[in-house]
Amino acid sequence: MTRPLQAGRSFVDTLPDDIRSCIEPVFAPLIQIEPTCTIVDQGAAQGLILTSSNAVQIARVLQFATDLPCYCVGMRTTQAARNAGWAAQTGGDTADALVANLIARRPPAPLLHLCGRHRRGHIAERLTQAGLPTSECAIYDQRLLGAPPEVQARLNAGQTVIAPVFSPRTARQFVEEFATRGHIHAIALSDAVADPLLSCGFASVSTACRPDARAMAEELRRVLAETARLEAKGSAQ
């Protein structure tokens, strides 16, 4: 698991029992979430945009008003925002879907996108160009981490490794740390996450059918079954 430690443990804890019984989790966070400020002026914002559960957690620490409308990407982020007190609405599973949804809905503006320092999608810029004034505020950083020596040793042992990867930034760091390991099967959350992993010498790179945790678990089950089949075939030869 290469996600921040809490998120990695949460993903493993929610896996179905049949998957949990077949795996030995190894936690190797390659990214760490760190707040970048202690206070943010909400200004005249009439609504918030939250595109990750990391943003929800930091916004909660910064005590952003929960009476503002809140528009989110994905059900996981939406549910996290609801749990934090916002009447959150999902705008789709991707940044593109959220932008299209908000342009069609035309909510009261200006809007404020609370995001990480490293972000994709140009949400604020695109909404502003479409007539919905939107600013952005980077409230957290995604600091890259190296893999601990004990993890490197485990991955160098040659055993089959399956690595769910959830962001393009993590994918690029994963390649820096583990490229050419021919026994690693990488599972990407989306095509954008898969791109840095391709042609890097891994045993396989596959992509979840939807950019959410449930689809990642479904793909993990499929890859587990496929690797078990290949190993059984190899031992029989």
mmCIF file of N, CA and C in Angstrom, residues 32-39 54 57-59 61-62 115 117 138-143:
data_model
loop_
_atom_site.group_PDB
_atom_site.id
_atom_site.type_symbol
_atom_site.label_atom_id
_atom_site.label_comp_id
_atom_site.label_asym_id
_atom_site.label_seq_id
_atom_site.Cartn_x
_atom_site.Cartn_y
_atom_site.Cartn_z
ATOM 1 N N GLN A 32 2.968 11.826 1.738
ATOM 2 C CA GLN A 32 2.491 12.242 3.062
ATOM 3 C C GLN A 32 1.760 13.573 2.938
ATOM 4 N N ILE A 33 0.573 13.641 3.548
ATOM 5 C CA ILE A 33 -0.247 14.839 3.469
ATOM 6 C C ILE A 33 0.123 15.777 4.620
ATOM 7 N N GLU A 34 0.455 17.019 4.285
ATOM 8 C CA GLU A 34 0.858 17.999 5.292
ATOM 9 C C GLU A 34 0.118 19.315 5.066
ATOM 10 N N PRO A 35 -0.508 19.884 6.093
ATOM 11 C CA PRO A 35 -1.168 21.193 5.942
ATOM 12 C C PRO A 35 -0.153 22.253 5.532
ATOM 13 N N THR A 36 -0.609 23.206 4.741
ATOM 14 C CA THR A 36 0.278 24.279 4.296
ATOM 15 C C THR A 36 -0.034 25.606 4.971
ATOM 16 N N CYS A 37 -1.081 25.659 5.784
ATOM 17 C CA CYS A 37 -1.467 26.911 6.421
ATOM 18 C C CYS A 37 -2.251 26.615 7.691
ATOM 19 N N THR A 38 -2.429 27.614 8.508
ATOM 20 C CA THR A 38 -3.192 27.470 9.746
ATOM 21 C C THR A 38 -4.510 28.222 9.712
ATOM 22 N N ILE A 39 -4.655 29.121 8.740
ATOM 23 C CA ILE A 39 -5.897 29.874 8.602
ATOM 24 C C ILE A 39 -6.063 30.287 7.144
ATOM 25 N N ASN A 54 -8.520 14.107 1.518
ATOM 26 C CA ASN A 54 -7.454 14.873 2.184
ATOM 27 C C ASN A 54 -7.882 16.319 2.381
ATOM 28 N N GLN A 57 -10.340 16.585 5.278
ATOM 29 C CA GLN A 57 -9.710 16.490 6.595
ATOM 30 C C GLN A 57 -9.020 17.795 6.978
ATOM 31 N N ILE A 58 -8.289 18.382 6.034
ATOM 32 C CA ILE A 58 -7.579 19.620 6.342
ATOM 33 C C ILE A 58 -8.563 20.771 6.512
ATOM 34 N N ALA A 59 -9.609 20.834 5.665
ATOM 35 C CA ALA A 59 -10.616 21.890 5.790
ATOM 36 C C ALA A 59 -11.303 21.823 7.146
ATOM 37 N N VAL A 61 -9.916 20.710 9.938
ATOM 38 C CA VAL A 61 -8.950 21.224 10.911
ATOM 39 C C VAL A 61 -8.914 22.744 10.873
ATOM 40 N N LEU A 62 -9.051 23.313 9.668
ATOM 41 C CA LEU A 62 -9.021 24.769 9.512
ATOM 42 C C LEU A 62 -10.355 25.422 9.875
ATOM 43 N N CYS A 115 -7.781 22.626 -2.231
ATOM 44 C CA CYS A 115 -7.084 21.566 -2.942
ATOM 45 C C CYS A 115 -5.676 21.372 -2.394
ATOM 46 N N ARG A 117 -1.415 21.148 -3.144
ATOM 47 C CA ARG A 117 -0.444 21.946 -3.902
ATOM 48 C C ARG A 117 -0.213 21.351 -5.285
ATOM 49 N N ALA A 138 -4.535 26.168 -2.017
ATOM 50 C CA ALA A 138 -3.828 24.928 -1.681
ATOM 51 C C ALA A 138 -3.661 24.856 -0.164
ATOM 52 N N ILE A 139 -4.441 23.998 0.465
ATOM 53 C CA ILE A 139 -4.425 23.907 1.927
ATOM 54 C C ILE A 139 -3.569 22.743 2.427
ATOM 55 N N TYR A 140 -3.028 21.945 1.501
ATOM 56 C CA TYR A 140 -2.132 20.866 1.934
ATOM 57 C C TYR A 140 -1.126 20.560 0.836
ATOM 58 N N ASP A 141 -0.036 19.952 1.246
ATOM 59 C CA ASP A 141 1.003 19.520 0.323
ATOM 60 C C ASP A 141 1.040 17.998 0.329
ATOM 61 N N GLN A 142 1.489 17.422 -0.797
ATOM 62 C CA GLN A 142 1.644 15.975 -0.900
ATOM 63 C C GLN A 142 3.137 15.673 -1.008
ATOM 64 N N ARG A 143 3.782 15.554 0.136
ATOM 65 C CA ARG A 143 5.241 15.379 0.157
ATOM 66 C C ARG A 143 5.609 13.940 -0.186
#
